[in-house]
Amino acid sequence: MDNRYNRHIILKEIGQSGQDKLLNAKVLMVGAGGLGCPILQYLASAGVGTIGVMDDDVVELSNLQRQILFGKSSLGKNKAEAAKRRLLDLNDSITIHAYPEKLTYQNAIELFNQYDIIVDGTDNFETRYLINDTCIITNKPLVFGAIYKFQGQVSVFNYKNGPSYRCAFPNKPKGDAVPNCSEIGVLGVLPGIIGTIQANEVLKIILSIGDVLSGKLYCYDALSNKATLLSLKRSEDTIRSILLIKDDFEKNDLETSCQFNVNEISIVDVLGNKNVQIIDIREHHEQPKVSKTHVLEIPLSELDRHIDKLDKTKQIAIFCNSGIRSKTAVSKLMRHNILNCFSIREGASQINNYLNDSIKPVINE
Amino acid sequence: MQITIKYFGLLTEITNCEEETINFNGSVIAELLDQLFIKYTGLKMKDFQVAQNTELVGIDAKVTGDDIVLLPPFSGG
């Protein structure tokens, strides 16, 4: 064997046996952009034996500010193909598979099954949730990284029964709620820092050394150099809800990908309807009380224990102060298979305004 | 009680600060958020999770007085 990997092999934590583990490992990199480039560079240099690179995008001049595998000769070329060419120049003793296509519900499971570890370097929530859910279904560890301007997040999800991305962020943000790098800009070195931390986690998983960043979300701020390590727990309900859709997974498409749609309703539609049970999901001490109508008080933290108090023959309409708790409560009830439930758009004080203005003196009693 | 709140990512563009200490008299995280939604219009429209004492918690968790972090998801790559 040549001495390409000598600096690994002389580390007692790695040695020849560790280097052999790297050679036998199969890692899939989804996204060959700002995060993907440094990750791929270090995995290929380290001698990870089989690397898949997936990206359907082409290299543009504005990518070269941070996507370090590419140069002028790559402009206009597919990123997966261009990355493969550069990586084979770096290390031609490994196997690189380029997938110049988009990850979809139709191709994800079969592709992930061919790899040991999946790395997320994508730039949109649709694909991130698809990657996470596919990792749950195929039982693959997911090395996650994401950036925003000067800040980054890294975690290892779905590792040895650890939490998944959905355990941290259960619901996919609405459409363009969080802009991406092409819209708002990013400090070029930031994906280098975050991607390199991801590459480090991949190597630690393969080598079984150190503490893998599972159950923790590492948050980094490049401007202040502050790092915050947040801990998160696995939500069995969340994991189960993804495993339940396994058989229908390939029928999904990215635009309508699986998430609970919380039904919203206005108090105007609830007033006067005798077939509705109204729930105040706030804490008992919270003001203002809504008293002119019959309201059942169940604080959110007690909802799971008081499911039997709900009248399942009626529609259930839930309110709080801002609409946040009521939506959470509806999601909870839907998981209990109570589907005829709604979040009331208005908060308690607005509801009181409606009740005071209402001509009907007593509603729903 | 006095509570220190840290804002990450795009939330600082709404709060115009990365950290502040506020006075809070309720009992659960959701009440704290209601208070912040009144102070910062636009915050309610954002997706974020809440960490208390460096642990991600649900909005029905009791407020302990430990530091709070409001953490949005990032999509960039």
mmCIF file of N, CA and C in Angstrom, chain A residues 33-35 121-125 128 144-149 151-153 165 168-170 173-174 177-181 217 219 228-233 283 285-286 300-301 321-325 328 332, chain B residues 6-13 18-19 25-34 37 43-62 69 71-77:
data_model
loop_
_atom_site.group_PDB
_atom_site.id
_atom_site.type_symbol
_atom_site.label_atom_id
_atom_site.label_comp_id
_atom_site.label_asym_id
_atom_site.label_seq_id
_atom_site.Cartn_x
_atom_site.Cartn_y
_atom_site.Cartn_z
ATOM 1 N N GLY A 33 -23.132 21.423 -3.250
ATOM 2 C CA GLY A 33 -23.025 22.875 -3.257
ATOM 3 C C GLY A 33 -22.047 23.340 -2.200
ATOM 4 N N GLY A 34 -22.427 24.410 -1.477
ATOM 5 C CA GLY A 34 -21.545 24.991 -0.470
ATOM 6 C C GLY A 34 -21.136 23.999 0.602
ATOM 7 N N LEU A 35 -22.083 23.219 1.119
ATOM 8 C CA LEU A 35 -21.767 22.211 2.133
ATOM 9 C C LEU A 35 -21.161 20.970 1.494
ATOM 10 N N GLY A 121 -26.672 18.074 2.305
ATOM 11 C CA GLY A 121 -26.081 19.376 1.993
ATOM 12 C C GLY A 121 -26.981 20.107 1.017
ATOM 13 N N THR A 122 -28.285 19.909 1.145
ATOM 14 C CA THR A 122 -29.234 20.500 0.200
ATOM 15 C C THR A 122 -29.592 21.923 0.626
ATOM 16 N N ASP A 123 -30.407 22.580 -0.184
ATOM 17 C CA ASP A 123 -30.670 23.996 0.084
ATOM 18 C C ASP A 123 -32.169 24.316 0.165
ATOM 19 N N ASN A 124 -32.996 23.291 0.433
ATOM 20 C CA ASN A 124 -34.431 23.582 0.562
ATOM 21 C C ASN A 124 -35.086 22.598 1.513
ATOM 22 N N PHE A 125 -36.170 23.061 2.147
ATOM 23 C CA PHE A 125 -36.825 22.239 3.168
ATOM 24 C C PHE A 125 -37.497 20.996 2.592
ATOM 25 N N ARG A 128 -34.919 18.412 2.374
ATOM 26 C CA ARG A 128 -34.419 18.058 3.707
ATOM 27 C C ARG A 128 -35.387 17.124 4.441
ATOM 28 N N PHE A 144 -26.536 15.872 9.188
ATOM 29 C CA PHE A 144 -27.273 17.051 8.755
ATOM 30 C C PHE A 144 -26.457 18.320 8.953
ATOM 31 N N GLY A 145 -26.532 19.221 7.977
ATOM 32 C CA GLY A 145 -25.940 20.547 8.137
ATOM 33 C C GLY A 145 -26.779 21.546 7.376
ATOM 34 N N ALA A 146 -26.900 22.765 7.900
ATOM 35 C CA ALA A 146 -27.669 23.804 7.223
ATOM 36 C C ALA A 146 -27.107 25.153 7.638
ATOM 37 N N ILE A 147 -27.211 26.130 6.726
ATOM 38 C CA ILE A 147 -26.626 27.441 7.006
ATOM 39 C C ILE A 147 -27.612 28.562 6.735
ATOM 40 N N TYR A 148 -27.360 29.675 7.416
ATOM 41 C CA TYR A 148 -28.132 30.901 7.178
ATOM 42 C C TYR A 148 -27.201 32.097 7.422
ATOM 43 N N LYS A 149 -26.869 32.796 6.358
ATOM 44 C CA LYS A 149 -26.017 33.991 6.420
ATOM 45 C C LYS A 149 -24.670 33.737 7.118
ATOM 46 N N GLN A 151 -24.601 31.887 10.187
ATOM 47 C CA GLN A 151 -24.833 30.865 11.212
ATOM 48 C C GLN A 151 -25.053 29.495 10.584
ATOM 49 N N GLY A 152 -24.738 28.465 11.350
ATOM 50 C CA GLY A 152 -24.923 27.111 10.842
ATOM 51 C C GLY A 152 -25.431 26.175 11.917
ATOM 52 N N GLN A 153 -26.034 25.076 11.484
ATOM 53 C CA GLN A 153 -26.520 24.023 12.384
ATOM 54 C C GLN A 153 -25.977 22.688 11.888
ATOM 55 N N TYR A 165 -34.592 14.634 12.382
ATOM 56 C CA TYR A 165 -34.768 16.074 12.135
ATOM 57 C C TYR A 165 -36.170 16.515 12.528
ATOM 58 N N ALA A 168 -36.715 17.548 16.067
ATOM 59 C CA ALA A 168 -36.327 18.926 16.392
ATOM 60 C C ALA A 168 -37.302 19.906 15.755
ATOM 61 N N PHE A 169 -37.576 19.728 14.474
ATOM 62 C CA PHE A 169 -38.455 20.633 13.724
ATOM 63 C C PHE A 169 -39.575 19.803 13.106
ATOM 64 N N PRO A 170 -40.676 19.597 13.862
ATOM 65 C CA PRO A 170 -41.714 18.649 13.429
ATOM 66 C C PRO A 170 -42.380 19.017 12.114
ATOM 67 N N PRO A 173 -41.465 24.169 7.315
ATOM 68 C CA PRO A 173 -41.869 25.572 7.201
ATOM 69 C C PRO A 173 -42.630 25.820 5.904
ATOM 70 N N LYS A 174 -43.480 26.809 5.978
ATOM 71 C CA LYS A 174 -44.310 27.136 4.818
ATOM 72 C C LYS A 174 -43.452 27.689 3.681
ATOM 73 N N ALA A 177 -40.818 30.585 3.568
ATOM 74 C CA ALA A 177 -40.718 31.250 4.867
ATOM 75 C C ALA A 177 -39.272 31.549 5.255
ATOM 76 N N VAL A 178 -38.350 30.674 4.857
ATOM 77 C CA VAL A 178 -36.942 30.900 5.163
ATOM 78 C C VAL A 178 -36.192 31.000 3.842
ATOM 79 N N PRO A 179 -35.669 32.175 3.524
ATOM 80 C CA PRO A 179 -34.979 32.335 2.238
ATOM 81 C C PRO A 179 -33.669 31.559 2.189
ATOM 82 N N ASN A 180 -33.192 31.205 1.002
ATOM 83 C CA ASN A 180 -31.933 30.461 0.894
ATOM 84 C C ASN A 180 -30.792 31.367 0.425
ATOM 85 N N CYS A 181 -29.587 30.761 0.320
ATOM 86 C CA CYS A 181 -28.364 31.545 0.069
ATOM 87 C C CYS A 181 -28.469 32.402 -1.179
ATOM 88 N N LEU A 217 -27.962 19.379 18.807
ATOM 89 C CA LEU A 217 -27.925 20.271 17.646
ATOM 90 C C LEU A 217 -26.856 21.318 17.928
ATOM 91 N N CYS A 219 -25.019 24.635 17.098
ATOM 92 C CA CYS A 219 -25.341 25.887 16.417
ATOM 93 C C CYS A 219 -24.110 26.791 16.494
ATOM 94 N N THR A 228 -23.348 26.991 20.324
ATOM 95 C CA THR A 228 -24.344 26.572 21.305
ATOM 96 C C THR A 228 -24.717 25.130 21.004
ATOM 97 N N LEU A 229 -24.683 24.299 22.015
ATOM 98 C CA LEU A 229 -25.047 22.899 21.836
ATOM 99 C C LEU A 229 -26.391 22.668 22.520
ATOM 100 N N LEU A 230 -27.425 22.408 21.726
ATOM 101 C CA LEU A 230 -28.759 22.189 22.276
ATOM 102 C C LEU A 230 -29.065 20.692 22.244
ATOM 103 N N SER A 231 -29.735 20.191 23.260
ATOM 104 C CA SER A 231 -30.065 18.769 23.244
ATOM 105 C C SER A 231 -31.515 18.568 22.835
ATOM 106 N N LEU A 232 -31.778 17.458 22.183
ATOM 107 C CA LEU A 232 -33.146 17.169 21.754
ATOM 108 C C LEU A 232 -33.446 15.695 21.970
ATOM 109 N N LYS A 233 -34.730 15.419 22.131
ATOM 110 C CA LYS A 233 -35.148 14.046 22.430
ATOM 111 C C LYS A 233 -35.847 13.427 21.229
ATOM 112 N N GLU A 283 -53.553 27.771 29.977
ATOM 113 C CA GLU A 283 -53.455 27.445 31.399
ATOM 114 C C GLU A 283 -54.666 28.040 32.111
ATOM 115 N N HIS A 285 -55.012 29.830 34.701
ATOM 116 C CA HIS A 285 -54.928 31.200 35.242
ATOM 117 C C HIS A 285 -54.948 32.275 34.163
ATOM 118 N N GLU A 286 -54.881 31.884 32.896
ATOM 119 C CA GLU A 286 -54.685 32.894 31.854
ATOM 120 C C GLU A 286 -55.940 33.720 31.583
ATOM 121 N N LEU A 300 -52.910 22.726 27.431
ATOM 122 C CA LEU A 300 -52.227 21.879 26.449
ATOM 123 C C LEU A 300 -51.437 20.744 27.102
ATOM 124 N N SER A 301 -50.769 21.062 28.227
ATOM 125 C CA SER A 301 -49.926 20.051 28.873
ATOM 126 C C SER A 301 -50.748 18.889 29.429
ATOM 127 N N ASN A 321 -54.379 32.134 22.932
ATOM 128 C CA ASN A 321 -54.255 33.585 22.788
ATOM 129 C C ASN A 321 -53.778 33.988 21.402
ATOM 130 N N SER A 322 -52.861 33.184 20.839
ATOM 131 C CA SER A 322 -52.229 33.610 19.585
ATOM 132 C C SER A 322 -52.447 32.627 18.441
ATOM 133 N N GLY A 323 -53.032 31.470 18.720
ATOM 134 C CA GLY A 323 -53.248 30.478 17.667
ATOM 135 C C GLY A 323 -52.151 29.434 17.586
ATOM 136 N N ILE A 324 -51.086 29.620 18.375
ATOM 137 C CA ILE A 324 -49.962 28.685 18.310
ATOM 138 C C ILE A 324 -50.295 27.382 19.055
ATOM 139 N N ARG A 325 -50.786 27.544 20.295
ATOM 140 C CA ARG A 325 -51.131 26.348 21.077
ATOM 141 C C ARG A 325 -52.301 25.589 20.475
ATOM 142 N N THR A 328 -51.056 23.398 17.796
ATOM 143 C CA THR A 328 -50.340 22.257 18.358
ATOM 144 C C THR A 328 -51.334 21.227 18.893
ATOM 145 N N LYS A 332 -51.941 17.311 17.871
ATOM 146 C CA LYS A 332 -51.948 16.233 18.872
ATOM 147 C C LYS A 332 -53.194 15.369 18.718
ATOM 148 N N LYS B 6 -32.554 34.394 23.851
ATOM 149 C CA LYS B 6 -31.621 34.570 22.725
ATOM 150 C C LYS B 6 -32.349 34.236 21.429
ATOM 151 N N TYR B 7 -32.066 35.052 20.407
ATOM 152 C CA TYR B 7 -32.713 34.852 19.116
ATOM 153 C C TYR B 7 -31.668 34.442 18.086
ATOM 154 N N PHE B 8 -31.939 33.374 17.336
ATOM 155 C CA PHE B 8 -31.008 32.891 16.318
ATOM 156 C C PHE B 8 -31.548 33.199 14.918
ATOM 157 N N GLY B 9 -30.603 33.214 13.959
ATOM 158 C CA GLY B 9 -30.961 33.287 12.542
ATOM 159 C C GLY B 9 -31.810 34.498 12.215
ATOM 160 N N LEU B 10 -32.806 34.273 11.360
ATOM 161 C CA LEU B 10 -33.584 35.413 10.853
ATOM 162 C C LEU B 10 -34.470 36.059 11.916
ATOM 163 N N LEU B 11 -34.607 35.426 13.087
ATOM 164 C CA LEU B 11 -35.447 36.027 14.129
ATOM 165 C C LEU B 11 -34.868 37.365 14.600
ATOM 166 N N THR B 12 -33.534 37.496 14.532
ATOM 167 C CA THR B 12 -32.921 38.753 14.985
ATOM 168 C C THR B 12 -33.319 39.918 14.080
ATOM 169 N N GLU B 13 -33.744 39.585 12.849
ATOM 170 C CA GLU B 13 -34.183 40.652 11.950
ATOM 171 C C GLU B 13 -35.545 41.205 12.374
ATOM 172 N N GLU B 18 -29.994 40.254 19.542
ATOM 173 C CA GLU B 18 -29.685 38.833 19.610
ATOM 174 C C GLU B 18 -30.023 38.257 20.972
ATOM 175 N N GLU B 19 -30.191 39.137 21.940
ATOM 176 C CA GLU B 19 -30.410 38.664 23.306
ATOM 177 C C GLU B 19 -31.070 39.772 24.103
ATOM 178 N N ASN B 25 -44.474 36.805 33.917
ATOM 179 C CA ASN B 25 -45.231 36.398 35.104
ATOM 180 C C ASN B 25 -46.094 35.149 34.912
ATOM 181 N N GLY B 26 -46.030 34.538 33.750
ATOM 182 C CA GLY B 26 -46.864 33.360 33.497
ATOM 183 C C GLY B 26 -46.200 32.072 33.947
ATOM 184 N N SER B 27 -46.682 30.945 33.410
ATOM 185 C CA SER B 27 -46.123 29.670 33.859
ATOM 186 C C SER B 27 -45.562 28.795 32.736
ATOM 187 N N VAL B 28 -46.114 28.866 31.526
ATOM 188 C CA VAL B 28 -45.626 27.960 30.477
ATOM 189 C C VAL B 28 -45.014 28.737 29.303
ATOM 190 N N ILE B 29 -44.235 28.015 28.496
ATOM 191 C CA ILE B 29 -43.527 28.619 27.355
ATOM 192 C C ILE B 29 -44.513 29.331 26.415
ATOM 193 N N ALA B 30 -45.679 28.723 26.194
ATOM 194 C CA ALA B 30 -46.640 29.330 25.262
ATOM 195 C C ALA B 30 -47.040 30.734 25.708
ATOM 196 N N GLU B 31 -47.158 30.939 27.007
ATOM 197 C CA GLU B 31 -47.499 32.286 27.506
ATOM 198 C C GLU B 31 -46.362 33.267 27.245
ATOM 199 N N LEU B 32 -45.136 32.764 27.404
ATOM 200 C CA LEU B 32 -43.969 33.603 27.124
ATOM 201 C C LEU B 32 -43.979 34.015 25.651
ATOM 202 N N LEU B 33 -44.309 33.049 24.780
ATOM 203 C CA LEU B 33 -44.367 33.354 23.348
ATOM 204 C C LEU B 33 -45.473 34.363 23.057
ATOM 205 N N ASP B 34 -46.639 34.184 23.703
ATOM 206 C CA ASP B 34 -47.732 35.150 23.498
ATOM 207 C C ASP B 34 -47.262 36.565 23.820
ATOM 208 N N PHE B 37 -45.031 37.729 21.067
ATOM 209 C CA PHE B 37 -45.786 38.020 19.833
ATOM 210 C C PHE B 37 -46.407 39.412 19.893
ATOM 211 N N LEU B 43 -43.203 38.011 14.530
ATOM 212 C CA LEU B 43 -42.549 36.837 15.117
ATOM 213 C C LEU B 43 -43.444 35.605 15.026
ATOM 214 N N LYS B 44 -44.742 35.843 15.183
ATOM 215 C CA LYS B 44 -45.712 34.734 15.146
ATOM 216 C C LYS B 44 -45.724 34.030 13.791
ATOM 217 N N MET B 45 -45.378 34.764 12.735
ATOM 218 C CA MET B 45 -45.406 34.177 11.396
ATOM 219 C C MET B 45 -44.178 33.304 11.120
ATOM 220 N N LYS B 46 -43.201 33.347 12.005
ATOM 221 C CA LYS B 46 -41.957 32.615 11.757
ATOM 222 C C LYS B 46 -42.003 31.226 12.382
ATOM 223 N N ASP B 47 -41.306 30.308 11.736
ATOM 224 C CA ASP B 47 -41.161 28.967 12.301
ATOM 225 C C ASP B 47 -39.942 28.947 13.209
ATOM 226 N N PHE B 48 -40.116 28.450 14.405
ATOM 227 C CA PHE B 48 -38.956 28.276 15.285
ATOM 228 C C PHE B 48 -39.291 27.288 16.386
ATOM 229 N N GLN B 49 -38.254 26.758 17.006
ATOM 230 C CA GLN B 49 -38.415 25.906 18.166
ATOM 231 C C GLN B 49 -37.850 26.632 19.378
ATOM 232 N N VAL B 50 -38.203 26.155 20.556
ATOM 233 C CA VAL B 50 -37.776 26.806 21.788
ATOM 234 C C VAL B 50 -36.873 25.857 22.579
ATOM 235 N N ALA B 51 -35.734 26.387 22.998
ATOM 236 C CA ALA B 51 -34.879 25.625 23.908
ATOM 237 C C ALA B 51 -34.856 26.347 25.247
ATOM 238 N N GLN B 52 -34.898 25.586 26.320
ATOM 239 C CA GLN B 52 -34.793 26.138 27.668
ATOM 240 C C GLN B 52 -33.659 25.410 28.355
ATOM 241 N N ASN B 53 -32.727 26.191 28.909
ATOM 242 C CA ASN B 53 -31.557 25.586 29.549
ATOM 243 C C ASN B 53 -30.895 24.591 28.589
ATOM 244 N N THR B 54 -30.707 24.991 27.334
ATOM 245 C CA THR B 54 -30.068 24.251 26.229
ATOM 246 C C THR B 54 -30.787 22.954 25.834
ATOM 247 N N GLU B 55 -32.048 22.823 26.203
ATOM 248 C CA GLU B 55 -32.787 21.625 25.803
ATOM 249 C C GLU B 55 -34.044 22.038 25.037
ATOM 250 N N LEU B 56 -34.261 21.440 23.857
ATOM 251 C CA LEU B 56 -35.469 21.760 23.102
ATOM 252 C C LEU B 56 -36.681 21.292 23.891
ATOM 253 N N VAL B 57 -37.669 22.183 24.020
ATOM 254 C CA VAL B 57 -38.859 21.848 24.824
ATOM 255 C C VAL B 57 -40.122 22.180 24.026
ATOM 256 N N GLY B 58 -41.225 21.580 24.434
ATOM 257 C CA GLY B 58 -42.520 21.872 23.827
ATOM 258 C C GLY B 58 -43.068 23.174 24.389
ATOM 259 N N ILE B 59 -44.094 23.737 23.712
ATOM 260 C CA ILE B 59 -44.625 25.011 24.172
ATOM 261 C C ILE B 59 -45.471 24.868 25.434
ATOM 262 N N ASP B 60 -45.742 23.610 25.832
ATOM 263 C CA ASP B 60 -46.488 23.408 27.078
ATOM 264 C C ASP B 60 -45.546 23.194 28.269
ATOM 265 N N ALA B 61 -44.231 23.313 28.043
ATOM 266 C CA ALA B 61 -43.276 23.117 29.148
ATOM 267 C C ALA B 61 -43.355 24.287 30.136
ATOM 268 N N LYS B 62 -43.128 23.986 31.401
ATOM 269 C CA LYS B 62 -43.098 25.036 32.426
ATOM 270 C C LYS B 62 -41.863 25.916 32.250
ATOM 271 N N VAL B 69 -33.770 29.921 24.225
ATOM 272 C CA VAL B 69 -33.293 30.184 22.865
ATOM 273 C C VAL B 69 -34.455 29.979 21.907
ATOM 274 N N LEU B 71 -35.091 29.212 18.159
ATOM 275 C CA LEU B 71 -34.231 28.644 17.121
ATOM 276 C C LEU B 71 -35.030 28.354 15.852
ATOM 277 N N PRO B 72 -34.796 29.105 14.784
ATOM 278 C CA PRO B 72 -35.482 28.781 13.522
ATOM 279 C C PRO B 72 -34.734 27.676 12.773
ATOM 280 N N PRO B 73 -35.429 26.931 11.914
ATOM 281 C CA PRO B 73 -34.721 25.981 11.065
ATOM 282 C C PRO B 73 -33.992 26.731 9.949
ATOM 283 N N PHE B 74 -32.834 26.228 9.523
ATOM 284 C CA PHE B 74 -32.112 26.812 8.391
ATOM 285 C C PHE B 74 -32.271 25.880 7.203
ATOM 286 N N SER B 75 -32.383 26.456 6.000
ATOM 287 C CA SER B 75 -32.488 25.572 4.842
ATOM 288 C C SER B 75 -31.259 25.647 3.951
ATOM 289 N N GLY B 76 -30.415 26.636 4.130
ATOM 290 C CA GLY B 76 -29.317 26.882 3.203
ATOM 291 C C GLY B 76 -28.279 25.785 3.197
ATOM 292 N N GLY B 77 -27.647 25.618 2.020
ATOM 293 C CA GLY B 77 -26.605 24.614 1.943
ATOM 294 C C GLY B 77 -25.614 24.992 0.844
#
